[in-house]
PDB file of C-alpha atoms in Angstrom:
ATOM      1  CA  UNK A   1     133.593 114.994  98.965  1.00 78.00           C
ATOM      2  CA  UNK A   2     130.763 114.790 101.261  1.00 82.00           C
ATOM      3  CA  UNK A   3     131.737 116.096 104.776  1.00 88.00           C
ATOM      4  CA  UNK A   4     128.183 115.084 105.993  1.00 94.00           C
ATOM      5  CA  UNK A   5     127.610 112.025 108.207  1.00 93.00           C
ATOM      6  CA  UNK A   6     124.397 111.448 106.699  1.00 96.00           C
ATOM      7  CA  UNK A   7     123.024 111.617 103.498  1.00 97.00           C
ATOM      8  CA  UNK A   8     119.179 111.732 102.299  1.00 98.00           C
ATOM      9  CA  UNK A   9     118.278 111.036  98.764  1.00 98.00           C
ATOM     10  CA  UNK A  10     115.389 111.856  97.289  1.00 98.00           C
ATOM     11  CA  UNK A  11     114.593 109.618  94.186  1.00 97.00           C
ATOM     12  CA  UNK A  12     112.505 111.062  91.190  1.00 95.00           C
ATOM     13  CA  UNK A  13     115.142 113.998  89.119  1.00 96.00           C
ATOM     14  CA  UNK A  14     117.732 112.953  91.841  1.00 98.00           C
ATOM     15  CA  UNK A  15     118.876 109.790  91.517  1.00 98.00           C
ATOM     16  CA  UNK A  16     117.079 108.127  88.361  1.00 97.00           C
ATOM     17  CA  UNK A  17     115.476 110.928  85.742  1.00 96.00           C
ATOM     18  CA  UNK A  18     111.525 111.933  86.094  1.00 93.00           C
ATOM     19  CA  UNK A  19     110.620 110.292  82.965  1.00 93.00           C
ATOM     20  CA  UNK A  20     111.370 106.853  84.574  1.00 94.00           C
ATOM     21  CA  UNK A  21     108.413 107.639  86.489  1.00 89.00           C
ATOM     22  CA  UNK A  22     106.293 109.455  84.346  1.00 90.00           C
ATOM     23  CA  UNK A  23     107.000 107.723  81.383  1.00 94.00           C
ATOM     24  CA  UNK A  24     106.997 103.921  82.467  1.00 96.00           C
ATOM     25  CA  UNK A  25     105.950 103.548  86.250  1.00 94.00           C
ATOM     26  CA  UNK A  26     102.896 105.745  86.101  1.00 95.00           C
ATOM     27  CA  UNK A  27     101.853 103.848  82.199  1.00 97.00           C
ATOM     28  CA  UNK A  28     102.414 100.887  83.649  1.00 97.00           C
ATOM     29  CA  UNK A  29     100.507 101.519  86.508  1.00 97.00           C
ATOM     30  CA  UNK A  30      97.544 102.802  83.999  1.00 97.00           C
ATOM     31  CA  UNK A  31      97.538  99.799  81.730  1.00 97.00           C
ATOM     32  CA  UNK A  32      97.541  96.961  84.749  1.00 96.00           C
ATOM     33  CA  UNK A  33      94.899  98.936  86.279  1.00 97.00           C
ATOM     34  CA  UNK A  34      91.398  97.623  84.744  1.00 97.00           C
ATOM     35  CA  UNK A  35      92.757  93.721  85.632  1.00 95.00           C
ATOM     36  CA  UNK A  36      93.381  94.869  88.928  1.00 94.00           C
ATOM     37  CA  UNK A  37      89.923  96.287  89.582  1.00 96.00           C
ATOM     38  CA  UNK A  38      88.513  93.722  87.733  1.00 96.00           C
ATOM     39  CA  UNK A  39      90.126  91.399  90.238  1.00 94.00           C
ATOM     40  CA  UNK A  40      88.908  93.478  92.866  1.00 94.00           C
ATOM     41  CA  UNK A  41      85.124  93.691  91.722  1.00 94.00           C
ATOM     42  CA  UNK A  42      85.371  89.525  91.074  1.00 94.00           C
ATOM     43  CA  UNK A  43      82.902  87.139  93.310  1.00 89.00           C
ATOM     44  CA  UNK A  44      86.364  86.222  95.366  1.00 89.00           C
ATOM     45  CA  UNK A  45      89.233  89.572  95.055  1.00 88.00           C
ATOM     46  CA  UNK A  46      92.701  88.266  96.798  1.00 90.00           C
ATOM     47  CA  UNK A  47      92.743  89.483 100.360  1.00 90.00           C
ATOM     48  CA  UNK A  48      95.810  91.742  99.731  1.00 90.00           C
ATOM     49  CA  UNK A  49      94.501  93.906  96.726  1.00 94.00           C
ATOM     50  CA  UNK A  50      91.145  94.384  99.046  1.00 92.00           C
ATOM     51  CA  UNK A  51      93.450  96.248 101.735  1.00 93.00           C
ATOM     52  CA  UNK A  52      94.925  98.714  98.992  1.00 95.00           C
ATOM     53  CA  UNK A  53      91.487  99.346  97.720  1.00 96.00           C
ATOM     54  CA  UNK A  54      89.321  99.452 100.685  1.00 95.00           C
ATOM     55  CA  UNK A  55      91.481 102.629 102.032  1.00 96.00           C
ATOM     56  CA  UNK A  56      89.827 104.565  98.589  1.00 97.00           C
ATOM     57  CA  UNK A  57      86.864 107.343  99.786  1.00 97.00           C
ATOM     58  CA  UNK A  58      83.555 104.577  99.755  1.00 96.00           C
ATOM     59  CA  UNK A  59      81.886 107.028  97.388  1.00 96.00           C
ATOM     60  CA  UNK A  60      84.054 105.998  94.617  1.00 97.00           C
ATOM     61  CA  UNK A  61      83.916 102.397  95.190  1.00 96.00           C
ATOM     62  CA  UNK A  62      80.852 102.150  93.920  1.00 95.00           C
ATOM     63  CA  UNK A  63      80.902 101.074  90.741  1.00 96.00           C
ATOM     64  CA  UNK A  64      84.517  99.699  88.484  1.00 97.00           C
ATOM     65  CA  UNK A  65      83.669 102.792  86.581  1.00 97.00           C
ATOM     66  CA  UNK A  66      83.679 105.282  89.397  1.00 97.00           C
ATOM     67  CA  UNK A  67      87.073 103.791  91.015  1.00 97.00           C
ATOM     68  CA  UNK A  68      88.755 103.764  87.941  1.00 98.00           C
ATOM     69  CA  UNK A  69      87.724 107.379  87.048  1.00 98.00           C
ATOM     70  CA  UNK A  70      89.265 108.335  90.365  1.00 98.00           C
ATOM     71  CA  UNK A  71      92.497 106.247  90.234  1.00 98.00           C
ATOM     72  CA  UNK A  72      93.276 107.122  86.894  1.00 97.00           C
ATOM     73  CA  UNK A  73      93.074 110.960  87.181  1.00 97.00           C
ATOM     74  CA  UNK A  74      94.552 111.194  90.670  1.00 97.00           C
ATOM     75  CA  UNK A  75      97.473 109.323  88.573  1.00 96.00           C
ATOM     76  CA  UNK A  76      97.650 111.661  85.964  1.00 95.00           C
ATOM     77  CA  UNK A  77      97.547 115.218  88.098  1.00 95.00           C
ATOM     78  CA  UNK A  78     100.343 113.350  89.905  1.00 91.00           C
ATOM     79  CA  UNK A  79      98.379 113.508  93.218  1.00 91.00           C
ATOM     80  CA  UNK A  80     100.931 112.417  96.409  1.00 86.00           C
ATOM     81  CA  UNK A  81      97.857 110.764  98.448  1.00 90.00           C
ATOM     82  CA  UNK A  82      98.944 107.726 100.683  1.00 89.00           C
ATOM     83  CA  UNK A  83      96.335 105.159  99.325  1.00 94.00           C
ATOM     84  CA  UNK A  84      97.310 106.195  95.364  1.00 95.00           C
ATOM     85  CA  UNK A  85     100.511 105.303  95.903  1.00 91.00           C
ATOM     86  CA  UNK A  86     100.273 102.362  98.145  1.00 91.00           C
ATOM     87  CA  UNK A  87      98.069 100.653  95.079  1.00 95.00           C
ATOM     88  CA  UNK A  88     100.812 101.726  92.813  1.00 94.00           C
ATOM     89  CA  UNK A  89     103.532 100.169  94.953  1.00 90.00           C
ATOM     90  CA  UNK A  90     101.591  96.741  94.945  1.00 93.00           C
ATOM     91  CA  UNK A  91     101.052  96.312  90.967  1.00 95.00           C
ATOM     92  CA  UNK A  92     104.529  97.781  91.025  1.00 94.00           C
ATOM     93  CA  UNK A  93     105.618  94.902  92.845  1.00 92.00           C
ATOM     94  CA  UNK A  94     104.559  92.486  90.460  1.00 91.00           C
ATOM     95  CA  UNK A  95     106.364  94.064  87.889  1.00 94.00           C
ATOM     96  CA  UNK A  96     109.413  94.220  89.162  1.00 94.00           C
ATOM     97  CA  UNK A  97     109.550  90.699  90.386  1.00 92.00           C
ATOM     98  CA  UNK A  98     108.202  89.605  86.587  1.00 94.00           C
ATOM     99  CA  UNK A  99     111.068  91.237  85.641  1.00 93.00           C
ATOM    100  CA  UNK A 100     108.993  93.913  83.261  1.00 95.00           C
ATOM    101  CA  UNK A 101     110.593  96.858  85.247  1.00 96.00           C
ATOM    102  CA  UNK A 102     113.595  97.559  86.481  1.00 96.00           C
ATOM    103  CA  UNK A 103     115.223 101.136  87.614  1.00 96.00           C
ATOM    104  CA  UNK A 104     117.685 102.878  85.321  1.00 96.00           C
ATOM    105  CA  UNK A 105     119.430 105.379  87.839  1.00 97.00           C
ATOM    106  CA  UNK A 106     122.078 107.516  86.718  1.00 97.00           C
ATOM    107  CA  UNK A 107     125.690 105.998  86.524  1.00 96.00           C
ATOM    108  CA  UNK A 108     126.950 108.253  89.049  1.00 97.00           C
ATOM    109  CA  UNK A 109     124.328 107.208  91.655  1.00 97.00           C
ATOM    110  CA  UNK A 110     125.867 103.629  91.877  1.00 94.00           C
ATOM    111  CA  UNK A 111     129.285 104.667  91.684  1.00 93.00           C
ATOM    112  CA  UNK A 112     128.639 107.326  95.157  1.00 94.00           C
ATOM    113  CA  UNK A 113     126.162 104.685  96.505  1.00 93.00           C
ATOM    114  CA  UNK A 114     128.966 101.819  96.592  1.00 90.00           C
ATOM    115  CA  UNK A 115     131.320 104.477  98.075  1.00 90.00           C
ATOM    116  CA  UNK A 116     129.113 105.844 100.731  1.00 91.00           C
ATOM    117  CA  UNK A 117     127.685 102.703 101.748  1.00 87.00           C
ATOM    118  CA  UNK A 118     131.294 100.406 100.991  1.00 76.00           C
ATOM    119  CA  UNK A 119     128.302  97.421  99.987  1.00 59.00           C
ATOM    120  CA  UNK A 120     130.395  96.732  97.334  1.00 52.00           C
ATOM    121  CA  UNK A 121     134.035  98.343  97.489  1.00 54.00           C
ATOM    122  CA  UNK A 122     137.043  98.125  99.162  1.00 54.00           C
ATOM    123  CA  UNK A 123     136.566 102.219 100.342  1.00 57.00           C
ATOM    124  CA  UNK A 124     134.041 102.880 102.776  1.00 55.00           C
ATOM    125  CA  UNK A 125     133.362 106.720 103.555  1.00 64.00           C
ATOM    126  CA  UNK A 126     131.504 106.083 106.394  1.00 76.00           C
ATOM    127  CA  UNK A 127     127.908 107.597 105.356  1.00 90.00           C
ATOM    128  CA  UNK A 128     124.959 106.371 106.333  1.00 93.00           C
ATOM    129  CA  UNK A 129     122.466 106.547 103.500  1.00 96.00           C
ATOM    130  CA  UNK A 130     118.665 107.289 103.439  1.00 98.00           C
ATOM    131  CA  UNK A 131     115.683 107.700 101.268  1.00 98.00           C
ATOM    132  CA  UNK A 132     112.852 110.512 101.180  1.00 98.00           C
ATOM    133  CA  UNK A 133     110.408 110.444  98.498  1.00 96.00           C
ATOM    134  CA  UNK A 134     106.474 111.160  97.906  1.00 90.00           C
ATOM    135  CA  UNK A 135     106.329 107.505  96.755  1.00 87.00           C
ATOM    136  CA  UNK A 136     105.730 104.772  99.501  1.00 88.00           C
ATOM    137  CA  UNK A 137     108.498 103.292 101.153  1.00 93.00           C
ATOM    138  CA  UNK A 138     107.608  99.871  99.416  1.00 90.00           C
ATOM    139  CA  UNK A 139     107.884 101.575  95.902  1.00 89.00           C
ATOM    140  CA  UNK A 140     110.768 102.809  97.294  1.00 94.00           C
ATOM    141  CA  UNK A 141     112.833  99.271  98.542  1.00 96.00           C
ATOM    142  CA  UNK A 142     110.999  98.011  94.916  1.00 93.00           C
ATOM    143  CA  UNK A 143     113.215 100.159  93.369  1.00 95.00           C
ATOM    144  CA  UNK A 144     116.395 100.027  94.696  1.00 97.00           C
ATOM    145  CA  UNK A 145     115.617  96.091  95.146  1.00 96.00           C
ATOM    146  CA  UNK A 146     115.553  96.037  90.785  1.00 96.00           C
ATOM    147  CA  UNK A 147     118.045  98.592  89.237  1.00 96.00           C
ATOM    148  CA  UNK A 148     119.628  98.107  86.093  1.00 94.00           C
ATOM    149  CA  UNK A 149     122.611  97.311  88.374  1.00 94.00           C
ATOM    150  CA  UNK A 150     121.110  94.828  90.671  1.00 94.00           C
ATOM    151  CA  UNK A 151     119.886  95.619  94.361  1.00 95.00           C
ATOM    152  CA  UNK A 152     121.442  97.910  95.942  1.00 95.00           C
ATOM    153  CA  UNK A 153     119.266  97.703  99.465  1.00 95.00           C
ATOM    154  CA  UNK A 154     122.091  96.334 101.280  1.00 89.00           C
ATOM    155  CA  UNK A 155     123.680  99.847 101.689  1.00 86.00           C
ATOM    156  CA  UNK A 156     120.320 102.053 102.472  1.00 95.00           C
ATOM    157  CA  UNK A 157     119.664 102.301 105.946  1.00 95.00           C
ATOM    158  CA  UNK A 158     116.403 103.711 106.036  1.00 97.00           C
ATOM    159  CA  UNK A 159     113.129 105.086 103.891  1.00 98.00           C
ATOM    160  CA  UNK A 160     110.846 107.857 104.592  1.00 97.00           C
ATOM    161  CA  UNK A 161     107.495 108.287 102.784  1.00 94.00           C
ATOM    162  CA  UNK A 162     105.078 111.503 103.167  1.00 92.00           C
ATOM    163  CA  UNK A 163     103.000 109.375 105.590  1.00 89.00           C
ATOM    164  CA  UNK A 164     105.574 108.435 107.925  1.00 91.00           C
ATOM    165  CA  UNK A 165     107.739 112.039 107.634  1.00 96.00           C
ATOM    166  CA  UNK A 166     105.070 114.608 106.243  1.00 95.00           C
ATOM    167  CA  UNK A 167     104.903 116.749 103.326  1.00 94.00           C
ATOM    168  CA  UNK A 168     108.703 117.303 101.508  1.00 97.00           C
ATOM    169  CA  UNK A 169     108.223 121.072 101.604  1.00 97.00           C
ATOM    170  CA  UNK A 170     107.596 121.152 105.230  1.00 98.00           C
ATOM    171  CA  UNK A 171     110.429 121.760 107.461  1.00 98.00           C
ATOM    172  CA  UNK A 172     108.646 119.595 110.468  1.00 98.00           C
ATOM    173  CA  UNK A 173     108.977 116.900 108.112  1.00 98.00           C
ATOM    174  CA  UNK A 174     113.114 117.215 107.636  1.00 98.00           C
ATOM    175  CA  UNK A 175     112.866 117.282 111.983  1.00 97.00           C
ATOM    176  CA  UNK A 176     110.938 114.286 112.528  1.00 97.00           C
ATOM    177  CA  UNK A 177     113.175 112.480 109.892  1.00 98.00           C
ATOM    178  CA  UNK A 178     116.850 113.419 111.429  1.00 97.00           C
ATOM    179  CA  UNK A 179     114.968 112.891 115.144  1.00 96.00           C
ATOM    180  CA  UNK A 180     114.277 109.166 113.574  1.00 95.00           C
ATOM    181  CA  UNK A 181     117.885 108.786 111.900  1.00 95.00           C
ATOM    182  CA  UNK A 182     119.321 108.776 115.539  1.00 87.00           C
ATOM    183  CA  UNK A 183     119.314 110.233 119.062  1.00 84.00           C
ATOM    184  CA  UNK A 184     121.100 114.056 119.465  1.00 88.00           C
ATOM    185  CA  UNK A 185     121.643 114.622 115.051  1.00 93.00           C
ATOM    186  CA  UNK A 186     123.184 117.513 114.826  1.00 96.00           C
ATOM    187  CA  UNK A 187     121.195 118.366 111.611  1.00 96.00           C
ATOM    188  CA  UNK A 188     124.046 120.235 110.369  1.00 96.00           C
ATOM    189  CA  UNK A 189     125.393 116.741 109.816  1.00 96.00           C
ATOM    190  CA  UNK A 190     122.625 115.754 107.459  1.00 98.00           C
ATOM    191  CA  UNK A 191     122.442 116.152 103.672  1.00 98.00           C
ATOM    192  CA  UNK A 192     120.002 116.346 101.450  1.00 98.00           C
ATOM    193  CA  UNK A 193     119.678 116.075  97.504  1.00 98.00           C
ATOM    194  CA  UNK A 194     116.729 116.710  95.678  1.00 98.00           C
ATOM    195  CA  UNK A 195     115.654 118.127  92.588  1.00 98.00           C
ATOM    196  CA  UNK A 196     112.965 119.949  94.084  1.00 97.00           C
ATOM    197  CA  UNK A 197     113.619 123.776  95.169  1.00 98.00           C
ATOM    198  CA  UNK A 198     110.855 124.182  97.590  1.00 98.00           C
ATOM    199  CA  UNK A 199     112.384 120.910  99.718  1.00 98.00           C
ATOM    200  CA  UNK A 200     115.950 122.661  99.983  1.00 98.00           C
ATOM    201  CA  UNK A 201     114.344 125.199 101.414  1.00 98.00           C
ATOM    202  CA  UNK A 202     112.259 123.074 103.646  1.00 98.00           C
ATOM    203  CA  UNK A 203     115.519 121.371 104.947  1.00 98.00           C
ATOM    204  CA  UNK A 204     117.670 124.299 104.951  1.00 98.00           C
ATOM    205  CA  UNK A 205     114.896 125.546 107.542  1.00 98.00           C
ATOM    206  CA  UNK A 206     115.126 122.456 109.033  1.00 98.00           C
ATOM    207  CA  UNK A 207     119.010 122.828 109.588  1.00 98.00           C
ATOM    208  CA  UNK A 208     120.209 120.779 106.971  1.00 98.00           C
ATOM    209  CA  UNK A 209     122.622 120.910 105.047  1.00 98.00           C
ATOM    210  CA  UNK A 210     121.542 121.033 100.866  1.00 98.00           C
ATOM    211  CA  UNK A 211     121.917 120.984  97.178  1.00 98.00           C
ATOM    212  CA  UNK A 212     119.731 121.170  94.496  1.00 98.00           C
ATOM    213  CA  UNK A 213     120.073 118.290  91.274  1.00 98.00           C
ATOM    214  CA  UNK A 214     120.153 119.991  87.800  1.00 97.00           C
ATOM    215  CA  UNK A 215     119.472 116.514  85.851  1.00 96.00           C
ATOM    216  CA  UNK A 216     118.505 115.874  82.389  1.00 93.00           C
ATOM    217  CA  UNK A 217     115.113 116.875  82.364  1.00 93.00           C
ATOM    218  CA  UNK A 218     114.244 118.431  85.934  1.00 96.00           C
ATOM    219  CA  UNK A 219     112.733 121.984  85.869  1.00 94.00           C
ATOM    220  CA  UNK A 220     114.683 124.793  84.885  1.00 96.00           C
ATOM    221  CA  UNK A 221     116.142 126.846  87.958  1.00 97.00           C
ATOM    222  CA  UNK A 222     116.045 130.746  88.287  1.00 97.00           C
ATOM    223  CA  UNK A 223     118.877 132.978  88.813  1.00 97.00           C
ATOM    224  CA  UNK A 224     116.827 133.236  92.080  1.00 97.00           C
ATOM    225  CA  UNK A 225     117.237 129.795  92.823  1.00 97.00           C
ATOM    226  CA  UNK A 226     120.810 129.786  91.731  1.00 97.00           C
ATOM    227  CA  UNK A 227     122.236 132.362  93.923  1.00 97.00           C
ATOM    228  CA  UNK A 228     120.413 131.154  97.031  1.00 97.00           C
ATOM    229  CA  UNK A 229     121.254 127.278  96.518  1.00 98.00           C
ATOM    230  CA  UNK A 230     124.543 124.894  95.907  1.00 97.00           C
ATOM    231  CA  UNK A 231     123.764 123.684  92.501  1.00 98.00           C
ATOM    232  CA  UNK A 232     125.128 120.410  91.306  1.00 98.00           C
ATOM    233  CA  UNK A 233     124.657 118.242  88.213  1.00 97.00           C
ATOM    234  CA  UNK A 234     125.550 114.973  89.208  1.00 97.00           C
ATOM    235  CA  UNK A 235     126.954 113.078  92.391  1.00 97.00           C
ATOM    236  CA  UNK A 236     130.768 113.333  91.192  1.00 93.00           C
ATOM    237  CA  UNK A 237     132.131 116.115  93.753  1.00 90.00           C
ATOM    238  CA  UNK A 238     130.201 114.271  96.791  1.00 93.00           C
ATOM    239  CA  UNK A 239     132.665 111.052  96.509  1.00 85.00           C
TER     240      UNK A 239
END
């Protein structure tokens, strides 16, 4: 069980597998992605798409050609810049509210989530519940908005992005968050899951309490990594 106040989630290899995203977010993204600059490069672009595109360098909004170049390889090396993924949280959007996505996370994430948060159960463990990820806090409440189970927003209390926090494998980043969770965190208080070795050590640093995720399809530990981090395989001992 978690003996933590607070717990911070991180979302791709933690709570729903990396292929979700790799496989049919970042596609998805890819094939709506010539209509949208289409749209954009139209004698009258909507208002909204012209904010996410105008923060793109002006050298590569040139030409359809040149933007699209740019979008689609910064999507394919993966590349955590603000302005990718604020594009990618507004066509995003429109799939999830189409209904054409919707966020398969793993079983035991809803099961700890209703327990943490009590949204849905009788037993309420007192935890308040947060969300760091590299993807933009509206991709973020998009997600947890459409799960397979339904939205599960009502029991999150808060979402950090790279832009508002910093970089995941900072450990200024894992400060600025627990300073924002509340006044006089004992960061010893805070935990944090995550798939990702370099941010466990980043939060350790930091204070923090945390465990490393061995899903399905995350990258293989060490020994290294084993010896020097809590490893768990799903959220089952945490409830």
């Amino acid at each position: 069980m978690v003996s933590q106040k607070y717990v911070v989630l991180d979302i791709e290899g933690t709570v729903c597998a990396i292929s979700f995203v790799k496989d049919v977010l970042f596609p998805y993204f890819l094939k709506a992605l010539p209509d949208i600059l289409s749209l954009h490069f139209s004698s009258s672009p909507p208002p909204d798409l012209q904010l996410y595109i105008d923060a793109f360098p002006p050298t590569v909004r040139t030409s359809y050609d040149a933007l699209y170049t740019y979008i689609r390889d910064l999507t394919i090396a993966d590349k955590k810049i603000p302005e990718l993924k604020a594009l990618q949280g507004y066509v995003w959007r429109k799939g999830y509210e189409v209904g054409e996505l919707k966020a398969p996370l793993f079983p035991d994430v809803y099961k700890a989530l209703d327990i943490w948060t009590g949204a849905n159960s009788l037993k309420k463990s007192k935890r308040s519940v947060f969300i760091y990820s590299s993807g933009s806090v509206d991709a973020q409440i998009l997600l947890f908005t459409h799960t397979e189970q339904g939205d599960l927003t009502k029991g999150i209390k808060g979402y950090f992005d790279t832009v508002e926090a910093g970089l995941k494998t900072d450990p200024a980043s894992y400060v600025r968050i627990a300073n924002q969770i509340g006044d006089y965190v004992d960061p010893r208080e805070i935990l944090f899951l995550s798939d990702n070795v370099n941010e466990i050590v980043a939060a350790k640093e930091a204070g923090w309490e945390a465990y490393i995720l061995e899903r399905p399809g995350n990258a293989p530990l060490s020994e290294e990594d084993r010896k020097a981090h809590k490893v768990i395989q799903n959220f089952e001992s945490l409830m």
